[in-house]
Amino acid sequence: MNTIKVNGTTGLGIYCHIPFCLKKCAYCDFSSFSCLSEDTIRLYFEALHKEIRNFVEENKNSVLPAVDTIYFGGGTPSSVDAKHIETTLALLKEVFVIKDDAEITIEINPGTLTGDKASRYKKAGINRASVGLQAWQDFLLKILGRIHSQADFIRTMKILKNTGFENFSVDVMVGLPGQKLADVMETLGALMAFSPTHLSSYSLILEADTPMANWVEAGQLELPDEDEERQMHWAVDAFLKEQGYEHYEISSYCRPGYESRHNVKYWEMVPYLGFGLGAHSYFKGRRYGNVNEINQYCELLMAGKSASIFEPVMEIREMMSEWMFLGLRKLGGIRDDDYSACFGESFFVRYGEVINSLIADGLLAWDGSVLKLTDRGQDFGNRVFMAFV
Ligand code: SF4
């Protein structure tokens, strides 16, 4: 078996998509499937392993950085038999050079983790968990169509703690139908008892053709209005900062030193590889993504073909644009010096007019070296990001 040759100090990130869930949530339009047989799951992992081996074969003469982050996302990676995660991680360790201090994360949904699974993850080298709670209140979990209850979440936390997982993130959501500010605060208050190192707070986005979008459209559910949703966001922000968390990306908070090293790569345009259904990669200056249909994905790989659809080689203009709007997601902002080191000129050369107009509107702040979102800019993030496209 070939292995990747390594060089360079900036680590490589690897994402593996596990597209299986026990049941589809009412708001979800991700690449995930429920009720698939164990045979399908086994075939999927065979195809996933083939994709990894194919990549290594095709790049056997390339010199790549050592891997410093691996992320099993989904879907619900914790819903499948732990052996699939173990064999995938073993394969990655066989063919890539993985740094000793690599951050290796798995997404977990409450209700799918057992003590046995948690210890096997730990033994396999997983050292970070990302747990999807969304809300503390059972009535909200029901509306969302989540498979778990508050009690399941508490059990999952106990399992993680007992297995020695100290580094874990919890996802929460704001702007849910029927959710009040008091519910959001109760969720955060309850979470503090578990001392997560990281929290992600997302606003519900209604995706077309999901059951939730249809219920809202039919008037069966009502969303909080925009002001209420923003109030929830700022209440989360104030509470977590008071508790010592840093707000380091629009949706992400962490204890000092516990940023998601993997996710930061997406905002800093560092190369990463995505394996699995619909997974995206940024590698050798090109973006590409895999097909989204599971049978097609498996058939292509099992027939020895590629499942990737390549985008044209990125032009320098596109790279500049991505560098700006992805980087501005980080609350610490972007440095003109870093931009100049990448592109050989100040970002004011291309974007001076756009930047000055966003500063005039109070959406961006410039201190002479760093450009970043203001509080108002966070409320109108999409307007800021689109201005650089
Ligand atoms: S658990 Fe996540 S991926 Fe699975 S259906 Fe729910 S939202 Fe979608």
mmCIF file of C-alpha atoms and ligand atoms in Angstrom:
data_model
loop_
_atom_site.group_PDB
_atom_site.id
_atom_site.type_symbol
_atom_site.label_atom_id
_atom_site.label_comp_id
_atom_site.label_asym_id
_atom_site.label_seq_id
_atom_site.Cartn_x
_atom_site.Cartn_y
_atom_site.Cartn_z
ATOM 1 C CA MET A 1 0.000 0.000 0.000
ATOM 2 C CA ASN A 2 1.252 3.446 -0.892
ATOM 3 C CA THR A 3 1.535 6.134 1.710
ATOM 4 C CA ILE A 4 1.689 9.887 1.315
ATOM 5 C CA LYS A 5 5.071 11.615 1.487
ATOM 6 C CA VAL A 6 5.077 14.588 3.826
ATOM 7 C CA ASN A 7 6.506 18.059 3.935
ATOM 8 C CA GLY A 8 5.503 21.505 5.171
ATOM 9 C CA THR A 9 4.371 22.820 8.498
ATOM 10 C CA THR A 10 0.725 23.735 7.800
ATOM 11 C CA GLY A 11 -1.192 20.555 8.506
ATOM 12 C CA LEU A 12 -3.689 18.928 6.182
ATOM 13 C CA GLY A 13 -7.308 18.420 7.291
ATOM 14 C CA ILE A 14 -9.387 15.383 6.387
ATOM 15 C CA TYR A 15 -13.176 15.256 6.500
ATOM 16 C CA CYS A 16 -15.066 11.944 6.243
ATOM 17 C CA HIS A 17 -18.783 12.164 5.602
ATOM 18 C CA ILE A 18 -20.968 9.515 7.246
ATOM 19 C CA PRO A 19 -24.403 10.090 5.727
ATOM 20 C CA PHE A 20 -26.532 7.929 8.012
ATOM 21 C CA CYS A 21 -29.054 9.031 10.606
ATOM 22 C CA LEU A 22 -31.594 7.050 12.612
ATOM 23 C CA LYS A 23 -34.352 9.401 11.484
ATOM 24 C CA LYS A 24 -34.447 12.536 9.379
ATOM 25 C CA CYS A 25 -34.910 15.753 11.382
ATOM 26 C CA ALA A 26 -37.719 18.049 10.250
ATOM 27 C CA TYR A 27 -35.422 20.916 9.208
ATOM 28 C CA CYS A 28 -32.599 18.928 7.600
ATOM 29 C CA ASP A 29 -31.521 19.099 3.984
ATOM 30 C CA PHE A 30 -28.025 17.647 4.511
ATOM 31 C CA SER A 31 -26.750 14.619 2.634
ATOM 32 C CA SER A 32 -28.077 12.047 5.080
ATOM 33 C CA PHE A 33 -30.324 9.009 4.974
ATOM 34 C CA SER A 34 -32.308 7.049 7.490
ATOM 35 C CA CYS A 35 -33.545 3.461 7.442
ATOM 36 C CA LEU A 36 -30.759 2.087 5.273
ATOM 37 C CA SER A 37 -29.757 -1.535 5.745
ATOM 38 C CA GLU A 38 -26.507 -2.707 7.309
ATOM 39 C CA ASP A 39 -25.576 -4.044 3.836
ATOM 40 C CA THR A 40 -25.857 -0.540 2.361
ATOM 41 C CA ILE A 41 -23.838 0.900 5.211
ATOM 42 C CA ARG A 42 -21.134 -1.755 4.743
ATOM 43 C CA LEU A 43 -21.024 -1.085 0.996
ATOM 44 C CA TYR A 44 -20.779 2.656 1.637
ATOM 45 C CA PHE A 45 -17.743 2.216 3.863
ATOM 46 C CA GLU A 46 -16.146 -0.066 1.262
ATOM 47 C CA ALA A 47 -16.626 2.702 -1.296
ATOM 48 C CA LEU A 48 -15.329 5.331 1.142
ATOM 49 C CA HIS A 49 -12.184 3.260 1.749
ATOM 50 C CA LYS A 50 -11.728 2.845 -1.980
ATOM 51 C CA GLU A 51 -11.941 6.599 -2.434
ATOM 52 C CA ILE A 52 -9.234 7.122 0.200
ATOM 53 C CA ARG A 53 -6.966 4.475 -1.372
ATOM 54 C CA ASN A 54 -7.540 5.921 -4.863
ATOM 55 C CA PHE A 55 -6.526 9.365 -3.658
ATOM 56 C CA VAL A 56 -3.323 7.976 -2.182
ATOM 57 C CA GLU A 57 -2.521 6.033 -5.358
ATOM 58 C CA GLU A 58 -3.116 9.125 -7.527
ATOM 59 C CA ASN A 59 -0.944 11.292 -5.268
ATOM 60 C CA LYS A 60 1.801 8.834 -4.490
ATOM 61 C CA ASN A 61 4.384 11.135 -6.090
ATOM 62 C CA SER A 62 3.108 14.269 -4.370
ATOM 63 C CA VAL A 63 4.585 15.612 -1.201
ATOM 64 C CA LEU A 64 1.804 16.670 1.167
ATOM 65 C CA PRO A 65 1.693 18.125 4.664
ATOM 66 C CA ALA A 66 1.141 15.739 7.569
ATOM 67 C CA VAL A 67 -2.490 15.520 8.690
ATOM 68 C CA ASP A 68 -3.302 17.469 11.836
ATOM 69 C CA THR A 69 -7.104 17.313 11.862
ATOM 70 C CA ILE A 70 -9.597 14.578 11.026
ATOM 71 C CA TYR A 71 -13.329 15.129 11.272
ATOM 72 C CA PHE A 72 -16.064 12.476 11.065
ATOM 73 C CA GLY A 73 -19.205 14.442 10.241
ATOM 74 C CA GLY A 74 -22.623 13.606 8.970
ATOM 75 C CA GLY A 75 -25.277 12.563 9.133
ATOM 76 C CA THR A 76 -24.755 10.908 12.461
ATOM 77 C CA PRO A 77 -21.382 9.121 12.526
ATOM 78 C CA SER A 78 -22.200 7.762 15.986
ATOM 79 C CA SER A 79 -25.254 5.929 14.591
ATOM 80 C CA VAL A 80 -23.202 3.318 12.714
ATOM 81 C CA ASP A 81 -21.390 0.331 14.184
ATOM 82 C CA ALA A 82 -18.130 1.541 15.765
ATOM 83 C CA LYS A 83 -16.174 -0.926 13.611
ATOM 84 C CA HIS A 84 -16.783 1.297 10.561
ATOM 85 C CA ILE A 85 -15.214 4.288 12.280
ATOM 86 C CA GLU A 86 -12.348 2.151 13.592
ATOM 87 C CA THR A 87 -11.490 0.691 10.184
ATOM 88 C CA THR A 88 -11.715 4.089 8.478
ATOM 89 C CA LEU A 89 -9.428 5.697 11.020
ATOM 90 C CA ALA A 90 -7.033 2.744 10.843
ATOM 91 C CA LEU A 91 -6.882 3.162 7.059
ATOM 92 C CA LEU A 92 -6.222 6.900 7.333
ATOM 93 C CA LYS A 93 -3.408 6.175 9.780
ATOM 94 C CA GLU A 94 -1.991 3.567 7.417
ATOM 95 C CA VAL A 95 -1.857 5.769 4.331
ATOM 96 C CA PHE A 96 -1.385 9.303 5.667
ATOM 97 C CA VAL A 97 1.151 10.653 8.101
ATOM 98 C CA ILE A 98 -0.923 11.853 11.058
ATOM 99 C CA LYS A 99 0.642 14.244 13.549
ATOM 100 C CA ASP A 100 0.823 12.975 17.145
ATOM 101 C CA ASP A 101 -1.231 15.904 18.404
ATOM 102 C CA ALA A 102 -3.830 15.749 15.621
ATOM 103 C CA GLU A 103 -7.347 16.848 16.544
ATOM 104 C CA ILE A 104 -9.659 13.947 15.695
ATOM 105 C CA THR A 105 -13.364 14.738 16.042
ATOM 106 C CA ILE A 106 -16.533 12.719 15.729
ATOM 107 C CA GLU A 107 -20.053 14.115 15.601
ATOM 108 C CA ILE A 108 -22.383 12.420 18.050
ATOM 109 C CA ASN A 109 -26.107 12.598 18.445
ATOM 110 C CA PRO A 110 -27.511 11.959 21.913
ATOM 111 C CA GLY A 111 -29.233 8.599 22.015
ATOM 112 C CA THR A 112 -26.727 6.904 19.694
ATOM 113 C CA LEU A 113 -23.710 6.644 21.989
ATOM 114 C CA THR A 114 -23.005 3.689 24.262
ATOM 115 C CA GLY A 115 -20.143 3.227 26.715
ATOM 116 C CA ASP A 116 -18.682 0.583 24.405
ATOM 117 C CA LYS A 117 -18.739 2.916 21.373
ATOM 118 C CA ALA A 118 -17.193 5.766 23.329
ATOM 119 C CA SER A 119 -14.297 3.605 24.582
ATOM 120 C CA ARG A 120 -13.708 2.231 21.086
ATOM 121 C CA TYR A 121 -13.593 5.765 19.656
ATOM 122 C CA LYS A 122 -11.120 6.751 22.356
ATOM 123 C CA LYS A 123 -8.961 3.689 21.730
ATOM 124 C CA ALA A 124 -8.993 4.385 17.984
ATOM 125 C CA GLY A 125 -7.547 7.855 18.631
ATOM 126 C CA ILE A 126 -10.609 10.126 18.586
ATOM 127 C CA ASN A 127 -9.987 12.921 21.074
ATOM 128 C CA ARG A 128 -12.819 15.386 20.451
ATOM 129 C CA ALA A 129 -16.610 14.980 20.306
ATOM 130 C CA SER A 130 -19.160 17.320 18.795
ATOM 131 C CA VAL A 131 -22.586 16.694 20.265
ATOM 132 C CA GLY A 132 -25.804 17.888 18.616
ATOM 133 C CA LEU A 133 -28.107 18.982 21.437
ATOM 134 C CA GLN A 134 -29.875 21.938 19.706
ATOM 135 C CA ALA A 135 -32.203 22.689 22.623
ATOM 136 C CA TRP A 136 -32.602 21.632 26.237
ATOM 137 C CA GLN A 137 -36.421 21.518 26.154
ATOM 138 C CA ASP A 138 -38.086 18.297 25.056
ATOM 139 C CA PHE A 139 -40.968 20.176 23.382
ATOM 140 C CA LEU A 140 -38.456 21.910 21.056
ATOM 141 C CA LEU A 141 -36.573 18.675 20.343
ATOM 142 C CA LYS A 142 -39.922 17.186 19.324
ATOM 143 C CA ILE A 143 -40.708 20.085 16.959
ATOM 144 C CA LEU A 144 -37.254 19.683 15.398
ATOM 145 C CA GLY A 145 -37.874 15.953 14.944
ATOM 146 C CA ARG A 146 -34.709 15.091 16.854
ATOM 147 C CA ILE A 147 -34.384 11.448 17.916
ATOM 148 C CA HIS A 148 -33.332 12.334 21.444
ATOM 149 C CA SER A 149 -34.602 13.861 24.648
ATOM 150 C CA GLN A 150 -32.917 15.985 27.292
ATOM 151 C CA ALA A 151 -32.421 12.805 29.351
ATOM 152 C CA ASP A 152 -30.571 11.176 26.399
ATOM 153 C CA PHE A 153 -28.261 14.178 26.213
ATOM 154 C CA ILE A 154 -27.464 13.952 29.935
ATOM 155 C CA ARG A 155 -26.708 10.210 29.526
ATOM 156 C CA THR A 156 -24.447 10.946 26.542
ATOM 157 C CA MET A 157 -22.537 13.563 28.516
ATOM 158 C CA LYS A 158 -22.015 11.092 31.370
ATOM 159 C CA ILE A 159 -20.692 8.481 28.957
ATOM 160 C CA LEU A 160 -18.276 10.968 27.395
ATOM 161 C CA LYS A 161 -17.018 12.156 30.776
ATOM 162 C CA ASN A 162 -16.667 8.598 32.105
ATOM 163 C CA THR A 163 -14.678 7.652 28.993
ATOM 164 C CA GLY A 164 -12.330 10.574 29.525
ATOM 165 C CA PHE A 165 -13.465 12.881 26.696
ATOM 166 C CA GLU A 166 -12.538 16.312 28.044
ATOM 167 C CA ASN A 167 -12.623 18.154 24.731
ATOM 168 C CA PHE A 168 -16.138 18.385 23.390
ATOM 169 C CA SER A 169 -18.389 20.820 21.616
ATOM 170 C CA VAL A 170 -22.165 21.166 21.842
ATOM 171 C CA ASP A 171 -24.415 22.528 19.075
ATOM 172 C CA VAL A 172 -27.381 24.676 20.010
ATOM 173 C CA MET A 173 -29.946 26.462 17.836
ATOM 174 C CA VAL A 174 -31.795 29.742 18.124
ATOM 175 C CA GLY A 175 -34.773 31.090 16.217
ATOM 176 C CA LEU A 176 -36.776 27.856 16.560
ATOM 177 C CA PRO A 177 -40.565 27.729 16.237
ATOM 178 C CA GLY A 178 -42.077 28.218 19.674
ATOM 179 C CA GLN A 179 -38.708 29.064 21.247
ATOM 180 C CA LYS A 180 -38.513 31.962 23.705
ATOM 181 C CA LEU A 181 -35.487 33.835 24.949
ATOM 182 C CA ALA A 182 -35.972 32.139 28.339
ATOM 183 C CA ASP A 183 -35.624 28.715 26.634
ATOM 184 C CA VAL A 184 -32.316 29.747 25.074
ATOM 185 C CA MET A 185 -31.009 30.946 28.418
ATOM 186 C CA GLU A 186 -32.185 27.765 30.146
ATOM 187 C CA THR A 187 -30.336 25.705 27.498
ATOM 188 C CA LEU A 188 -27.093 27.602 28.049
ATOM 189 C CA GLY A 189 -27.429 27.565 31.831
ATOM 190 C CA ALA A 190 -27.971 23.801 31.837
ATOM 191 C CA LEU A 191 -25.007 23.253 29.506
ATOM 192 C CA MET A 192 -22.588 25.031 31.799
ATOM 193 C CA ALA A 193 -22.894 22.114 34.230
ATOM 194 C CA PHE A 194 -21.084 19.957 31.642
ATOM 195 C CA SER A 195 -18.265 22.469 30.923
ATOM 196 C CA PRO A 196 -18.050 22.100 27.134
ATOM 197 C CA THR A 197 -14.794 23.410 25.681
ATOM 198 C CA HIS A 198 -16.655 24.630 22.591
ATOM 199 C CA LEU A 199 -20.174 25.671 21.619
ATOM 200 C CA SER A 200 -21.684 26.306 18.215
ATOM 201 C CA SER A 201 -24.812 28.418 18.102
ATOM 202 C CA TYR A 202 -26.746 28.323 14.841
ATOM 203 C CA SER A 203 -29.818 30.199 13.733
ATOM 204 C CA LEU A 204 -32.436 27.964 12.183
ATOM 205 C CA ILE A 205 -32.461 28.328 8.420
ATOM 206 C CA LEU A 206 -35.596 27.100 6.761
ATOM 207 C CA GLU A 207 -34.557 24.966 3.819
ATOM 208 C CA ALA A 208 -37.038 24.589 0.972
ATOM 209 C CA ASP A 209 -39.008 21.341 0.827
ATOM 210 C CA THR A 210 -38.199 20.235 4.352
ATOM 211 C CA PRO A 211 -41.187 19.281 6.541
ATOM 212 C CA MET A 212 -40.455 22.259 8.769
ATOM 213 C CA ALA A 213 -40.521 24.733 5.876
ATOM 214 C CA ASN A 214 -43.835 23.239 4.770
ATOM 215 C CA TRP A 215 -45.333 23.507 8.284
ATOM 216 C CA VAL A 216 -44.265 27.130 8.564
ATOM 217 C CA GLU A 217 -45.642 27.894 5.128
ATOM 218 C CA ALA A 218 -48.937 26.240 6.034
ATOM 219 C CA GLY A 219 -49.144 28.358 9.198
ATOM 220 C CA GLN A 220 -48.865 25.314 11.477
ATOM 221 C CA LEU A 221 -45.669 26.625 13.063
ATOM 222 C CA GLU A 222 -44.524 30.158 13.656
ATOM 223 C CA LEU A 223 -40.927 31.317 13.789
ATOM 224 C CA PRO A 224 -39.722 34.062 16.123
ATOM 225 C CA ASP A 225 -39.410 37.301 14.155
ATOM 226 C CA GLU A 226 -36.021 38.624 13.093
ATOM 227 C CA ASP A 227 -35.718 40.967 16.094
ATOM 228 C CA GLU A 228 -36.408 38.136 18.533
ATOM 229 C CA GLU A 229 -33.933 35.886 16.741
ATOM 230 C CA ARG A 230 -31.220 38.578 16.887
ATOM 231 C CA GLN A 231 -32.040 39.171 20.557
ATOM 232 C CA MET A 232 -31.453 35.457 21.164
ATOM 233 C CA HIS A 233 -28.132 35.612 19.318
ATOM 234 C CA TRP A 234 -26.913 38.555 21.381
ATOM 235 C CA ALA A 235 -28.106 36.985 24.617
ATOM 236 C CA VAL A 236 -26.085 33.844 23.761
ATOM 237 C CA ASP A 237 -23.106 36.033 22.946
ATOM 238 C CA ALA A 238 -23.265 37.995 26.222
ATOM 239 C CA PHE A 239 -23.843 34.901 28.356
ATOM 240 C CA LEU A 240 -21.006 32.861 26.865
ATOM 241 C CA LYS A 241 -18.537 35.740 27.029
ATOM 242 C CA GLU A 242 -19.451 36.240 30.677
ATOM 243 C CA GLN A 243 -18.695 32.554 31.218
ATOM 244 C CA GLY A 244 -15.212 32.978 29.736
ATOM 245 C CA TYR A 245 -15.848 31.754 26.195
ATOM 246 C CA GLU A 246 -14.284 33.487 23.214
ATOM 247 C CA HIS A 247 -16.439 34.281 20.205
ATOM 248 C CA TYR A 248 -14.021 33.364 17.430
ATOM 249 C CA GLU A 249 -16.289 32.769 14.435
ATOM 250 C CA ILE A 250 -19.824 33.932 13.645
ATOM 251 C CA SER A 251 -21.381 30.724 15.058
ATOM 252 C CA SER A 252 -18.545 29.423 17.244
ATOM 253 C CA TYR A 253 -17.441 29.978 20.838
ATOM 254 C CA CYS A 254 -14.644 28.274 22.714
ATOM 255 C CA ARG A 255 -12.651 28.192 25.899
ATOM 256 C CA PRO A 256 -9.255 29.804 25.216
ATOM 257 C CA GLY A 257 -7.162 27.458 23.077
ATOM 258 C CA TYR A 258 -10.097 25.204 22.094
ATOM 259 C CA GLU A 259 -11.024 26.545 18.654
ATOM 260 C CA SER A 260 -12.061 23.798 16.260
ATOM 261 C CA ARG A 261 -8.722 23.439 14.507
ATOM 262 C CA HIS A 262 -10.457 21.587 11.697
ATOM 263 C CA ASN A 263 -13.128 24.200 11.000
ATOM 264 C CA VAL A 264 -10.595 27.028 11.101
ATOM 265 C CA LYS A 265 -9.039 25.483 7.969
ATOM 266 C CA TYR A 266 -12.242 26.173 6.034
ATOM 267 C CA TRP A 267 -12.056 29.882 6.861
ATOM 268 C CA GLU A 268 -8.344 30.215 6.201
ATOM 269 C CA MET A 269 -8.283 28.463 2.812
ATOM 270 C CA VAL A 270 -5.862 25.842 4.067
ATOM 271 C CA PRO A 271 -6.012 22.666 1.933
ATOM 272 C CA TYR A 272 -8.362 19.949 3.150
ATOM 273 C CA LEU A 273 -9.606 16.683 1.740
ATOM 274 C CA GLY A 274 -13.193 15.521 1.926
ATOM 275 C CA PHE A 275 -14.012 11.844 1.485
ATOM 276 C CA GLY A 276 -17.502 10.393 1.218
ATOM 277 C CA LEU A 277 -20.867 11.304 -0.206
ATOM 278 C CA GLY A 278 -21.127 14.974 -1.204
ATOM 279 C CA ALA A 279 -17.837 15.773 0.572
ATOM 280 C CA HIS A 280 -15.885 18.799 -0.623
ATOM 281 C CA SER A 281 -12.146 19.291 -0.975
ATOM 282 C CA TYR A 282 -9.782 22.182 -1.507
ATOM 283 C CA PHE A 283 -6.535 20.767 -2.742
ATOM 284 C CA LYS A 284 -3.731 22.010 -4.974
ATOM 285 C CA GLY A 285 -5.714 25.232 -5.559
ATOM 286 C CA ARG A 286 -8.809 23.404 -6.816
ATOM 287 C CA ARG A 287 -12.197 22.871 -5.278
ATOM 288 C CA TYR A 288 -14.109 19.694 -5.986
ATOM 289 C CA GLY A 289 -17.026 17.845 -4.506
ATOM 290 C CA ASN A 290 -18.358 14.311 -4.639
ATOM 291 C CA VAL A 291 -21.674 13.254 -6.107
ATOM 292 C CA ASN A 292 -24.644 13.490 -3.751
ATOM 293 C CA GLU A 293 -26.505 10.332 -4.611
ATOM 294 C CA ILE A 294 -25.493 7.358 -2.476
ATOM 295 C CA ASN A 295 -25.999 4.565 -5.037
ATOM 296 C CA GLN A 296 -24.130 6.546 -7.667
ATOM 297 C CA TYR A 297 -21.308 7.256 -5.198
ATOM 298 C CA CYS A 298 -20.928 3.572 -4.324
ATOM 299 C CA GLU A 299 -21.264 2.356 -7.923
ATOM 300 C CA LEU A 300 -18.661 4.791 -9.245
ATOM 301 C CA LEU A 301 -16.107 3.889 -6.585
ATOM 302 C CA MET A 302 -16.753 0.151 -6.793
ATOM 303 C CA ALA A 303 -16.294 0.357 -10.587
ATOM 304 C CA GLY A 304 -12.869 1.933 -10.008
ATOM 305 C CA LYS A 305 -14.028 5.404 -11.080
ATOM 306 C CA SER A 306 -13.879 8.780 -9.391
ATOM 307 C CA ALA A 307 -16.949 10.197 -7.638
ATOM 308 C CA SER A 308 -15.601 13.759 -7.744
ATOM 309 C CA ILE A 309 -16.826 16.642 -9.834
ATOM 310 C CA PHE A 310 -14.019 19.148 -10.314
ATOM 311 C CA GLU A 311 -14.598 22.865 -10.495
ATOM 312 C CA PRO A 312 -12.413 24.802 -12.914
ATOM 313 C CA VAL A 313 -9.002 25.796 -11.562
ATOM 314 C CA MET A 314 -9.629 28.823 -9.362
ATOM 315 C CA GLU A 315 -8.640 32.125 -10.836
ATOM 316 C CA ILE A 316 -6.678 34.477 -8.628
ATOM 317 C CA ARG A 317 -9.721 36.789 -8.477
ATOM 318 C CA GLU A 318 -11.842 33.984 -6.987
ATOM 319 C CA MET A 319 -9.143 33.109 -4.480
ATOM 320 C CA MET A 320 -8.997 36.718 -3.336
ATOM 321 C CA SER A 321 -12.758 36.857 -3.001
ATOM 322 C CA GLU A 322 -12.922 33.615 -0.960
ATOM 323 C CA TRP A 323 -10.006 34.720 1.193
ATOM 324 C CA MET A 324 -11.962 37.857 2.100
ATOM 325 C CA PHE A 325 -15.443 36.491 2.762
ATOM 326 C CA LEU A 326 -14.363 33.266 4.442
ATOM 327 C CA GLY A 327 -11.783 35.065 6.588
ATOM 328 C CA LEU A 328 -14.293 37.691 7.703
ATOM 329 C CA ARG A 329 -16.317 34.942 9.377
ATOM 330 C CA LYS A 330 -13.591 34.940 12.042
ATOM 331 C CA LEU A 331 -14.386 37.518 14.690
ATOM 332 C CA GLY A 332 -10.666 38.306 15.020
ATOM 333 C CA GLY A 333 -10.853 39.549 11.423
ATOM 334 C CA ILE A 334 -8.306 39.433 8.623
ATOM 335 C CA ARG A 335 -4.874 41.053 8.422
ATOM 336 C CA ASP A 336 -3.879 43.079 5.401
ATOM 337 C CA ASP A 337 -0.294 41.808 5.849
ATOM 338 C CA ASP A 338 -1.478 38.189 5.485
ATOM 339 C CA TYR A 339 -3.455 39.072 2.368
ATOM 340 C CA SER A 340 -0.403 40.847 0.903
ATOM 341 C CA ALA A 341 1.777 37.808 1.674
ATOM 342 C CA CYS A 342 -0.671 35.642 -0.333
ATOM 343 C CA PHE A 343 -1.506 37.961 -3.207
ATOM 344 C CA GLY A 344 1.304 40.507 -3.364
ATOM 345 C CA GLU A 345 -0.877 43.563 -2.780
ATOM 346 C CA SER A 346 -3.071 45.171 -0.104
ATOM 347 C CA PHE A 347 -6.727 44.131 -0.040
ATOM 348 C CA PHE A 348 -7.548 47.810 -0.520
ATOM 349 C CA VAL A 349 -6.237 47.576 -4.108
ATOM 350 C CA ARG A 350 -9.117 45.383 -5.242
ATOM 351 C CA TYR A 351 -11.678 45.922 -2.516
ATOM 352 C CA GLY A 352 -11.007 49.494 -1.300
ATOM 353 C CA GLU A 353 -14.359 50.806 -2.478
ATOM 354 C CA VAL A 354 -16.329 47.866 -1.060
ATOM 355 C CA ILE A 355 -14.478 47.989 2.268
ATOM 356 C CA ASN A 356 -14.919 51.739 2.671
ATOM 357 C CA SER A 357 -18.614 51.548 1.946
ATOM 358 C CA LEU A 358 -19.077 48.689 4.483
ATOM 359 C CA ILE A 359 -17.098 50.703 7.043
ATOM 360 C CA ALA A 360 -19.313 53.736 6.348
ATOM 361 C CA ASP A 361 -22.383 51.545 6.947
ATOM 362 C CA GLY A 362 -20.946 50.431 10.293
ATOM 363 C CA LEU A 363 -20.587 46.806 9.191
ATOM 364 C CA LEU A 364 -16.789 46.556 9.150
ATOM 365 C CA ALA A 365 -14.081 48.130 11.319
ATOM 366 C CA TRP A 366 -10.499 48.848 10.239
ATOM 367 C CA ASP A 367 -7.760 49.602 12.772
ATOM 368 C CA GLY A 368 -4.876 50.120 10.343
ATOM 369 C CA SER A 369 -3.883 46.456 10.117
ATOM 370 C CA VAL A 370 -6.948 44.279 10.827
ATOM 371 C CA LEU A 371 -10.341 44.391 9.151
ATOM 372 C CA LYS A 372 -13.215 42.825 11.048
ATOM 373 C CA LEU A 373 -16.969 42.591 11.436
ATOM 374 C CA THR A 374 -18.597 45.008 13.847
ATOM 375 C CA ASP A 375 -21.513 43.881 16.023
ATOM 376 C CA ARG A 376 -23.826 45.324 13.378
ATOM 377 C CA GLY A 377 -21.809 43.449 10.759
ATOM 378 C CA GLN A 378 -22.620 40.184 12.538
ATOM 379 C CA ASP A 379 -26.324 40.952 12.190
ATOM 380 C CA PHE A 380 -25.889 41.537 8.460
ATOM 381 C CA GLY A 381 -23.151 38.972 7.843
ATOM 382 C CA ASN A 382 -24.532 37.811 4.513
ATOM 383 C CA ARG A 383 -24.597 41.342 3.137
ATOM 384 C CA VAL A 384 -20.936 41.748 4.073
ATOM 385 C CA PHE A 385 -19.860 38.394 2.624
ATOM 386 C CA MET A 386 -21.802 38.881 -0.618
ATOM 387 C CA ALA A 387 -20.112 42.239 -1.160
ATOM 388 C CA PHE A 388 -16.840 40.374 -1.821
ATOM 389 C CA VAL A 389 -18.283 37.839 -4.267
HETATM 390 S S1 SF4 B 1 -29.087 14.371 12.807
HETATM 391 FE FE1 SF4 B 1 -28.206 16.052 11.599
HETATM 392 S S2 SF4 B 1 -27.804 15.168 9.590
HETATM 393 FE FE2 SF4 B 1 -29.159 13.744 10.668
HETATM 394 S S3 SF4 B 1 -31.191 14.306 9.993
HETATM 395 FE FE3 SF4 B 1 -30.809 15.439 11.899
HETATM 396 S S4 SF4 B 1 -29.946 17.403 11.244
HETATM 397 FE FE4 SF4 B 1 -29.853 16.012 9.494
#
